[in-house]
GROMACS .gro file of C-alpha atoms in nm:
model
  373
    1UNK     CA    1   0.000   0.000   0.000
    2UNK     CA    2   0.144   0.336  -0.099
    3UNK     CA    3   0.193   0.580   0.184
    4UNK     CA    4  -0.022   0.850   0.020
    5UNK     CA    5  -0.309   0.606  -0.019
    6UNK     CA    6  -0.258   0.493   0.339
    7UNK     CA    7  -0.285   0.846   0.475
    8UNK     CA    8  -0.611   0.895   0.286
    9UNK     CA    9  -0.748   0.569   0.422
   10UNK     CA   10  -0.654   0.666   0.776
   11UNK     CA   11  -0.839   0.993   0.739
   12UNK     CA   12  -1.148   0.821   0.602
   13UNK     CA   13  -1.135   0.557   0.872
   14UNK     CA   14  -1.133   0.807   1.159
   15UNK     CA   15  -1.388   1.024   0.980
   16UNK     CA   16  -1.621   0.727   0.942
   17UNK     CA   17  -1.613   0.677   1.316
   18UNK     CA   18  -1.685   1.045   1.376
   19UNK     CA   19  -1.982   1.047   1.137
   20UNK     CA   20  -2.143   0.747   1.305
   21UNK     CA   21  -2.109   0.911   1.642
   22UNK     CA   22  -2.440   1.071   1.724
   23UNK     CA   23  -2.529   1.216   2.060
   24UNK     CA   24  -2.319   0.959   2.246
   25UNK     CA   25  -1.946   1.022   2.252
   26UNK     CA   26  -1.747   0.750   2.073
   27UNK     CA   27  -1.536   0.499   2.260
   28UNK     CA   28  -1.183   0.535   2.123
   29UNK     CA   29  -0.969   0.231   2.055
   30UNK     CA   30  -0.610   0.291   1.949
   31UNK     CA   31  -0.443   0.102   1.663
   32UNK     CA   32  -0.064   0.082   1.703
   33UNK     CA   33   0.017  -0.087   1.373
   34UNK     CA   34   0.310  -0.145   1.137
   35UNK     CA   35   0.172   0.044   0.836
   36UNK     CA   36   0.519   0.115   0.696
   37UNK     CA   37   0.867  -0.031   0.752
   38UNK     CA   38   1.011  -0.380   0.753
   39UNK     CA   39   0.697  -0.577   0.845
   40UNK     CA   40   0.438  -0.337   0.702
   41UNK     CA   41   0.249  -0.630   0.552
   42UNK     CA   42   0.139  -0.741   0.897
   43UNK     CA   43   0.005  -0.401   1.002
   44UNK     CA   44  -0.169  -0.341   0.671
   45UNK     CA   45  -0.332  -0.684   0.686
   46UNK     CA   46  -0.443  -0.618   1.044
   47UNK     CA   47  -0.596  -0.287   0.936
   48UNK     CA   48  -0.784  -0.464   0.656
   49UNK     CA   49  -0.923  -0.714   0.905
   50UNK     CA   50  -1.057  -0.437   1.129
   51UNK     CA   51  -1.213  -0.262   0.829
   52UNK     CA   52  -1.373  -0.593   0.732
   53UNK     CA   53  -1.524  -0.626   1.078
   54UNK     CA   54  -1.654  -0.270   1.056
   55UNK     CA   55  -1.824  -0.363   0.727
   56UNK     CA   56  -1.976  -0.676   0.880
   57UNK     CA   57  -2.145  -0.519   1.178
   58UNK     CA   58  -2.225  -0.193   1.350
   59UNK     CA   59  -1.944  -0.150   1.598
   60UNK     CA   60  -2.091  -0.004   1.913
   61UNK     CA   61  -2.108  -0.102   2.279
   62UNK     CA   62  -2.288   0.040   2.583
   63UNK     CA   63  -2.493   0.245   2.337
   64UNK     CA   64  -2.186   0.428   2.207
   65UNK     CA   65  -2.012   0.403   1.867
   66UNK     CA   66  -1.654   0.286   1.838
   67UNK     CA   67  -1.390   0.512   1.688
   68UNK     CA   68  -1.048   0.378   1.587
   69UNK     CA   69  -0.742   0.600   1.608
   70UNK     CA   70  -0.457   0.472   1.391
   71UNK     CA   71  -0.088   0.545   1.450
   72UNK     CA   72   0.184   0.400   1.226
   73UNK     CA   73   0.464   0.256   1.441
   74UNK     CA   74   0.685   0.214   1.130
   75UNK     CA   75   0.781  -0.142   1.234
   76UNK     CA   76   1.012   0.012   1.493
   77UNK     CA   77   1.037  -0.053   1.867
   78UNK     CA   78   1.091   0.308   1.973
   79UNK     CA   79   0.813   0.427   1.744
   80UNK     CA   80   0.585   0.158   1.890
   81UNK     CA   81   0.648   0.285   2.244
   82UNK     CA   82   0.591   0.643   2.127
   83UNK     CA   83   0.269   0.541   1.953
   84UNK     CA   84   0.136   0.382   2.271
   85UNK     CA   85   0.226   0.696   2.466
   86UNK     CA   86   0.053   0.917   2.212
   87UNK     CA   87  -0.264   0.709   2.201
   88UNK     CA   88  -0.290   0.709   2.581
   89UNK     CA   89  -0.196   1.069   2.661
   90UNK     CA   90  -0.321   1.259   2.357
   91UNK     CA   91  -0.612   1.051   2.230
   92UNK     CA   92  -0.725   0.906   2.565
   93UNK     CA   93  -0.810   0.566   2.417
   94UNK     CA   94  -0.984   0.301   2.627
   95UNK     CA   95  -0.765   0.020   2.488
   96UNK     CA   96  -0.497  -0.038   2.223
   97UNK     CA   97  -0.464  -0.302   1.950
   98UNK     CA   98  -0.109  -0.373   1.829
   99UNK     CA   99   0.179  -0.379   1.763
  100UNK     CA  100   0.161  -0.691   1.552
  101UNK     CA  101   0.513  -0.821   1.628
  102UNK     CA  102   0.664  -0.931   1.958
  103UNK     CA  103   0.971  -0.709   1.960
  104UNK     CA  104   0.762  -0.395   1.924
  105UNK     CA  105   0.515  -0.515   2.187
  106UNK     CA  106   0.804  -0.561   2.429
  107UNK     CA  107   0.859  -0.186   2.388
  108UNK     CA  108   0.495  -0.071   2.382
  109UNK     CA  109   0.360  -0.309   2.646
  110UNK     CA  110   0.541  -0.151   2.945
  111UNK     CA  111   0.408   0.192   2.844
  112UNK     CA  112   0.049   0.065   2.853
  113UNK     CA  113   0.116  -0.133   3.171
  114UNK     CA  114   0.242   0.174   3.354
  115UNK     CA  115  -0.058   0.379   3.238
  116UNK     CA  116  -0.296   0.091   3.326
  117UNK     CA  117  -0.448   0.084   2.976
  118UNK     CA  118  -0.510  -0.260   2.819
  119UNK     CA  119  -0.309  -0.340   2.506
  120UNK     CA  120  -0.353  -0.654   2.295
  121UNK     CA  121  -0.116  -0.792   2.033
  122UNK     CA  122  -0.304  -0.973   1.757
  123UNK     CA  123  -0.001  -1.185   1.663
  124UNK     CA  124   0.265  -1.125   1.930
  125UNK     CA  125   0.363  -1.482   2.006
  126UNK     CA  126   0.671  -1.430   2.228
  127UNK     CA  127   0.574  -1.530   2.587
  128UNK     CA  128   0.773  -1.241   2.738
  129UNK     CA  129   0.524  -0.984   2.605
  130UNK     CA  130   0.257  -1.078   2.863
  131UNK     CA  131   0.476  -1.226   3.136
  132UNK     CA  132   0.415  -1.050   3.469
  133UNK     CA  133   0.172  -0.802   3.307
  134UNK     CA  134  -0.187  -0.723   3.403
  135UNK     CA  135  -0.268  -0.495   3.108
  136UNK     CA  136  -0.090  -0.672   2.819
  137UNK     CA  137  -0.274  -0.942   2.622
  138UNK     CA  138  -0.247  -1.137   2.299
  139UNK     CA  139  -0.506  -1.282   2.059
  140UNK     CA  140  -0.285  -1.570   1.943
  141UNK     CA  141  -0.099  -1.874   2.074
  142UNK     CA  142   0.248  -1.842   2.225
  143UNK     CA  143   0.580  -1.952   2.077
  144UNK     CA  144   0.657  -2.239   2.317
  145UNK     CA  145   0.344  -2.411   2.186
  146UNK     CA  146   0.414  -2.318   1.823
  147UNK     CA  147   0.775  -2.438   1.843
  148UNK     CA  148   0.669  -2.761   2.007
  149UNK     CA  149   0.411  -2.832   1.736
  150UNK     CA  150   0.660  -2.750   1.457
  151UNK     CA  151   0.918  -2.988   1.603
  152UNK     CA  152   0.665  -3.268   1.643
  153UNK     CA  153   0.537  -3.213   1.288
  154UNK     CA  154   0.893  -3.234   1.152
  155UNK     CA  155   0.992  -3.539   1.355
  156UNK     CA  156   0.667  -3.738   1.355
  157UNK     CA  157   0.489  -3.639   1.033
  158UNK     CA  158   0.780  -3.559   0.801
  159UNK     CA  159   1.005  -3.825   0.955
  160UNK     CA  160   1.318  -3.607   0.958
  161UNK     CA  161   1.593  -3.657   1.216
  162UNK     CA  162   1.859  -3.394   1.132
  163UNK     CA  163   1.752  -3.029   1.149
  164UNK     CA  164   1.943  -2.710   1.067
  165UNK     CA  165   1.833  -2.365   1.185
  166UNK     CA  166   1.887  -2.017   1.041
  167UNK     CA  167   1.786  -1.762   1.308
  168UNK     CA  168   1.744  -1.384   1.280
  169UNK     CA  169   1.916  -1.266   1.598
  170UNK     CA  170   1.777  -0.913   1.558
  171UNK     CA  171   1.426  -1.041   1.637
  172UNK     CA  172   1.325  -1.164   1.984
  173UNK     CA  173   1.050  -1.363   1.817
  174UNK     CA  174   1.293  -1.555   1.594
  175UNK     CA  175   1.543  -1.629   1.871
  176UNK     CA  176   1.272  -1.753   2.106
  177UNK     CA  177   1.089  -1.965   1.852
  178UNK     CA  178   1.413  -2.120   1.729
  179UNK     CA  179   1.504  -2.222   2.083
  180UNK     CA  180   1.162  -2.376   2.148
  181UNK     CA  181   1.182  -2.577   1.824
  182UNK     CA  182   1.535  -2.701   1.894
  183UNK     CA  183   1.450  -2.802   2.251
  184UNK     CA  184   1.149  -3.010   2.148
  185UNK     CA  185   1.317  -3.160   1.839
  186UNK     CA  186   1.611  -3.277   2.050
  187UNK     CA  187   1.380  -3.407   2.320
  188UNK     CA  188   1.202  -3.622   2.060
  189UNK     CA  189   1.534  -3.781   1.959
  190UNK     CA  190   1.625  -3.556   1.667
  191UNK     CA  191   1.960  -3.381   1.617
  192UNK     CA  192   2.021  -3.013   1.546
  193UNK     CA  193   2.321  -3.045   1.314
  194UNK     CA  194   2.374  -2.673   1.247
  195UNK     CA  195   2.255  -2.337   1.381
  196UNK     CA  196   2.347  -2.029   1.181
  197UNK     CA  197   2.255  -1.665   1.242
  198UNK     CA  198   2.157  -1.360   1.039
  199UNK     CA  199   2.018  -1.014   1.108
  200UNK     CA  200   1.708  -0.842   0.974
  201UNK     CA  201   1.790  -0.677   0.643
  202UNK     CA  202   2.082  -0.904   0.552
  203UNK     CA  203   2.088  -0.963   0.178
  204UNK     CA  204   2.364  -1.224   0.164
  205UNK     CA  205   2.343  -1.539   0.375
  206UNK     CA  206   2.538  -1.759   0.136
  207UNK     CA  207   2.809  -1.826   0.395
  208UNK     CA  208   2.550  -1.946   0.647
  209UNK     CA  209   2.380  -2.160   0.385
  210UNK     CA  210   2.710  -2.313   0.279
  211UNK     CA  211   2.775  -2.415   0.641
  212UNK     CA  212   2.424  -2.556   0.673
  213UNK     CA  213   2.457  -2.757   0.352
  214UNK     CA  214   2.786  -2.903   0.476
  215UNK     CA  215   2.606  -3.031   0.787
  216UNK     CA  216   2.376  -3.240   0.563
  217UNK     CA  217   2.041  -3.170   0.733
  218UNK     CA  218   1.708  -3.336   0.651
  219UNK     CA  219   1.517  -3.010   0.705
  220UNK     CA  220   1.584  -2.637   0.733
  221UNK     CA  221   1.388  -2.453   1.003
  222UNK     CA  222   1.373  -2.073   0.974
  223UNK     CA  223   1.174  -1.909   1.258
  224UNK     CA  224   1.208  -1.563   1.099
  225UNK     CA  225   0.989  -1.301   0.928
  226UNK     CA  226   0.884  -1.334   0.566
  227UNK     CA  227   1.151  -1.122   0.390
  228UNK     CA  228   1.442  -1.294   0.564
  229UNK     CA  229   1.289  -1.637   0.499
  230UNK     CA  230   1.242  -1.561   0.129
  231UNK     CA  231   1.594  -1.423   0.078
  232UNK     CA  232   1.749  -1.719   0.258
  233UNK     CA  233   1.536  -1.970   0.066
  234UNK     CA  234   1.649  -1.829  -0.268
  235UNK     CA  235   2.016  -1.857  -0.171
  236UNK     CA  236   1.967  -2.204  -0.024
  237UNK     CA  237   1.824  -2.330  -0.352
  238UNK     CA  238   2.099  -2.156  -0.552
  239UNK     CA  239   2.356  -2.346  -0.346
  240UNK     CA  240   2.179  -2.676  -0.410
  241UNK     CA  241   2.034  -2.716  -0.060
  242UNK     CA  242   1.716  -2.896  -0.160
  243UNK     CA  243   1.567  -3.003   0.174
  244UNK     CA  244   1.218  -2.918   0.304
  245UNK     CA  245   1.187  -2.572   0.460
  246UNK     CA  246   0.973  -2.522   0.770
  247UNK     CA  247   0.893  -2.183   0.925
  248UNK     CA  248   0.669  -2.019   1.183
  249UNK     CA  249   0.383  -1.773   1.157
  250UNK     CA  250   0.628  -1.505   1.043
  251UNK     CA  251   0.616  -1.661   0.696
  252UNK     CA  252   0.256  -1.553   0.649
  253UNK     CA  253   0.268  -1.259   0.409
  254UNK     CA  254   0.224  -1.225   0.029
  255UNK     CA  255   0.574  -1.078   0.012
  256UNK     CA  256   0.716  -1.422   0.097
  257UNK     CA  257   0.604  -1.546  -0.245
  258UNK     CA  258   0.682  -1.221  -0.425
  259UNK     CA  259   1.042  -1.222  -0.300
  260UNK     CA  260   1.102  -1.596  -0.282
  261UNK     CA  261   0.933  -1.708  -0.604
  262UNK     CA  262   0.994  -2.074  -0.687
  263UNK     CA  263   1.245  -2.105  -0.403
  264UNK     CA  264   0.966  -2.102  -0.142
  265UNK     CA  265   0.744  -2.346  -0.329
  266UNK     CA  266   0.674  -2.639  -0.094
  267UNK     CA  267   0.756  -2.435   0.218
  268UNK     CA  268   0.552  -2.539   0.521
  269UNK     CA  269   0.479  -2.331   0.826
  270UNK     CA  270   0.290  -2.320   1.151
  271UNK     CA  271   0.044  -2.035   1.169
  272UNK     CA  272  -0.285  -1.901   1.290
  273UNK     CA  273  -0.524  -1.931   1.004
  274UNK     CA  274  -0.661  -2.095   0.693
  275UNK     CA  275  -1.011  -2.044   0.561
  276UNK     CA  276  -1.068  -2.421   0.584
  277UNK     CA  277  -0.964  -2.436   0.950
  278UNK     CA  278  -1.261  -2.254   1.100
  279UNK     CA  279  -1.631  -2.284   1.014
  280UNK     CA  280  -1.839  -2.103   1.276
  281UNK     CA  281  -2.094  -1.850   1.138
  282UNK     CA  282  -1.880  -1.549   1.229
  283UNK     CA  283  -1.577  -1.702   1.056
  284UNK     CA  284  -1.778  -1.767   0.739
  285UNK     CA  285  -1.920  -1.413   0.738
  286UNK     CA  286  -1.571  -1.271   0.785
  287UNK     CA  287  -1.433  -1.469   0.489
  288UNK     CA  288  -1.720  -1.367   0.260
  289UNK     CA  289  -1.697  -0.999   0.355
  290UNK     CA  290  -1.319  -0.989   0.323
  291UNK     CA  291  -1.327  -1.146  -0.023
  292UNK     CA  292  -1.585  -0.892  -0.143
  293UNK     CA  293  -1.388  -0.599  -0.001
  294UNK     CA  294  -1.041  -0.694  -0.118
  295UNK     CA  295  -1.088  -0.954  -0.394
  296UNK     CA  296  -0.834  -1.187  -0.233
  297UNK     CA  297  -0.816  -1.455   0.033
  298UNK     CA  298  -0.826  -1.354   0.402
  299UNK     CA  299  -0.507  -1.381   0.605
  300UNK     CA  300  -0.414  -1.453   0.965
  301UNK     CA  301  -0.313  -1.103   1.066
  302UNK     CA  302  -0.639  -0.949   0.951
  303UNK     CA  303  -0.845  -1.216   1.126
  304UNK     CA  304  -0.649  -1.182   1.451
  305UNK     CA  305  -0.681  -0.803   1.448
  306UNK     CA  306  -1.057  -0.846   1.402
  307UNK     CA  307  -1.053  -1.093   1.692
  308UNK     CA  308  -0.876  -0.832   1.905
  309UNK     CA  309  -1.159  -0.585   1.842
  310UNK     CA  310  -1.417  -0.847   1.940
  311UNK     CA  311  -1.226  -0.933   2.260
  312UNK     CA  312  -1.215  -0.566   2.365
  313UNK     CA  313  -1.582  -0.497   2.284
  314UNK     CA  314  -1.690  -0.810   2.469
  315UNK     CA  315  -1.486  -0.699   2.771
  316UNK     CA  316  -1.639  -0.348   2.767
  317UNK     CA  317  -1.986  -0.500   2.748
  318UNK     CA  318  -1.925  -0.738   3.039
  319UNK     CA  319  -1.751  -0.469   3.243
  320UNK     CA  320  -2.036  -0.224   3.179
  321UNK     CA  321  -1.768   0.043   3.177
  322UNK     CA  322  -1.512   0.212   2.953
  323UNK     CA  323  -1.263   0.245   3.237
  324UNK     CA  324  -0.936   0.096   3.106
  325UNK     CA  325  -0.879  -0.087   3.434
  326UNK     CA  326  -1.230  -0.241   3.423
  327UNK     CA  327  -1.178  -0.339   3.058
  328UNK     CA  328  -0.846  -0.509   3.138
  329UNK     CA  329  -1.002  -0.702   3.424
  330UNK     CA  330  -1.283  -0.824   3.196
  331UNK     CA  331  -1.041  -0.912   2.913
  332UNK     CA  332  -0.850  -1.135   3.154
  333UNK     CA  333  -1.175  -1.326   3.216
  334UNK     CA  334  -1.263  -1.384   2.848
  335UNK     CA  335  -1.396  -1.736   2.805
  336UNK     CA  336  -1.523  -1.926   2.499
  337UNK     CA  337  -1.584  -1.607   2.301
  338UNK     CA  338  -1.677  -1.665   1.937
  339UNK     CA  339  -1.435  -1.482   1.706
  340UNK     CA  340  -1.331  -1.505   1.341
  341UNK     CA  341  -1.074  -1.776   1.422
  342UNK     CA  342  -1.305  -2.004   1.617
  343UNK     CA  343  -1.339  -1.945   1.991
  344UNK     CA  344  -1.098  -1.786   2.233
  345UNK     CA  345  -1.032  -1.805   2.606
  346UNK     CA  346  -0.778  -1.580   2.779
  347UNK     CA  347  -0.549  -1.726   3.047
  348UNK     CA  348  -0.271  -1.515   3.204
  349UNK     CA  349  -0.309  -1.267   2.918
  350UNK     CA  350  -0.261  -1.538   2.653
  351UNK     CA  351  -0.519  -1.662   2.405
  352UNK     CA  352  -0.574  -2.037   2.401
  353UNK     CA  353  -0.574  -2.107   2.027
  354UNK     CA  354  -0.494  -2.397   1.791
  355UNK     CA  355  -0.196  -2.407   1.552
  356UNK     CA  356  -0.272  -2.437   1.180
  357UNK     CA  357  -0.014  -2.600   0.948
  358UNK     CA  358  -0.002  -2.494   0.582
  359UNK     CA  359   0.206  -2.572   0.272
  360UNK     CA  360   0.274  -2.355  -0.030
  361UNK     CA  361   0.162  -2.541  -0.344
  362UNK     CA  362   0.160  -2.368  -0.686
  363UNK     CA  363   0.173  -2.031  -0.516
  364UNK     CA  364  -0.128  -2.099  -0.292
  365UNK     CA  365  -0.143  -2.195   0.076
  366UNK     CA  366  -0.275  -2.548   0.111
  367UNK     CA  367  -0.433  -2.651   0.441
  368UNK     CA  368  -0.258  -2.947   0.608
  369UNK     CA  369  -0.380  -2.972   0.967
  370UNK     CA  370  -0.509  -2.802   1.279
  371UNK     CA  371  -0.348  -2.890   1.613
  372UNK     CA  372  -0.550  -2.798   1.921
  373UNK     CA  373  -0.385  -2.705   2.254
   0.00000   0.00000   0.00000
């Protein structure tokens, strides 16, 4: 999405909320999203999901309309913390959705915690983001569970015994997920024959791939974000490393295919979503509305952002209050709430959600399995 188009959309989005506000003052919900920068795809997809939800239903609670206030955190930790500060102090929001990635939530979460304003990460899987927090939540599973499922899938379903890892050390998410995978894979009886490292933005990982190829692995696990996975996959194939590639939810973005091309064909990953994985009425309505709005298939980040809205509105309704502290208390007690990705229960700030496994076939994500917690 071009920045100029984005700015126009933001203006329309806020304006739409203002127009629907009648006599009752709107309830403001902040959106701290990655609309530009390294992982802009996640923020833009999350924004689309919230717009889809707005198209599906009249968003109001306690007789008051909902107004979203969007701030672009530029995929940056400092900007994410600043965005949270701005939404709380200047816009006086009742709750915040985003950032989408764990590293940025580790910066924004403490700001919201100190101000006692609830903040929910649609896709922030690193367990540290909610650990010891009363006002920080997530709408997705956590990485220990995701890493465990990936390792079991590799060892038990794919039958591989020798794994190599390429880990982006600039991302807390990647480091954590890689460790969880390696621990479980080894526990099952597998062997991690090589672990190589890169940093976000690296364009040449041929040395790391040469070392990995020399270790003769059965599978390459890359717990990184989409651009780094795609770049590494291309160079792995160029060097003749033709083993299956497995990744985490960070692979879920159209840019993976745009950058990786044929090199990512056959890639498998653990993630949050596939249209075939969930079939409740709300999920079906979300898929139909999204397709009509955007003429493409729904994605995980949009669905989880929509889920985050539903979790907050449900909490406001049950709390009977727009006090941030009352909302946070109610969010912590969320149980069996129907959302676009099935149902969700919150425990210790974490959503109890299944893992979906997908495979890229002919440029399309093919559904393989759903693993429940």
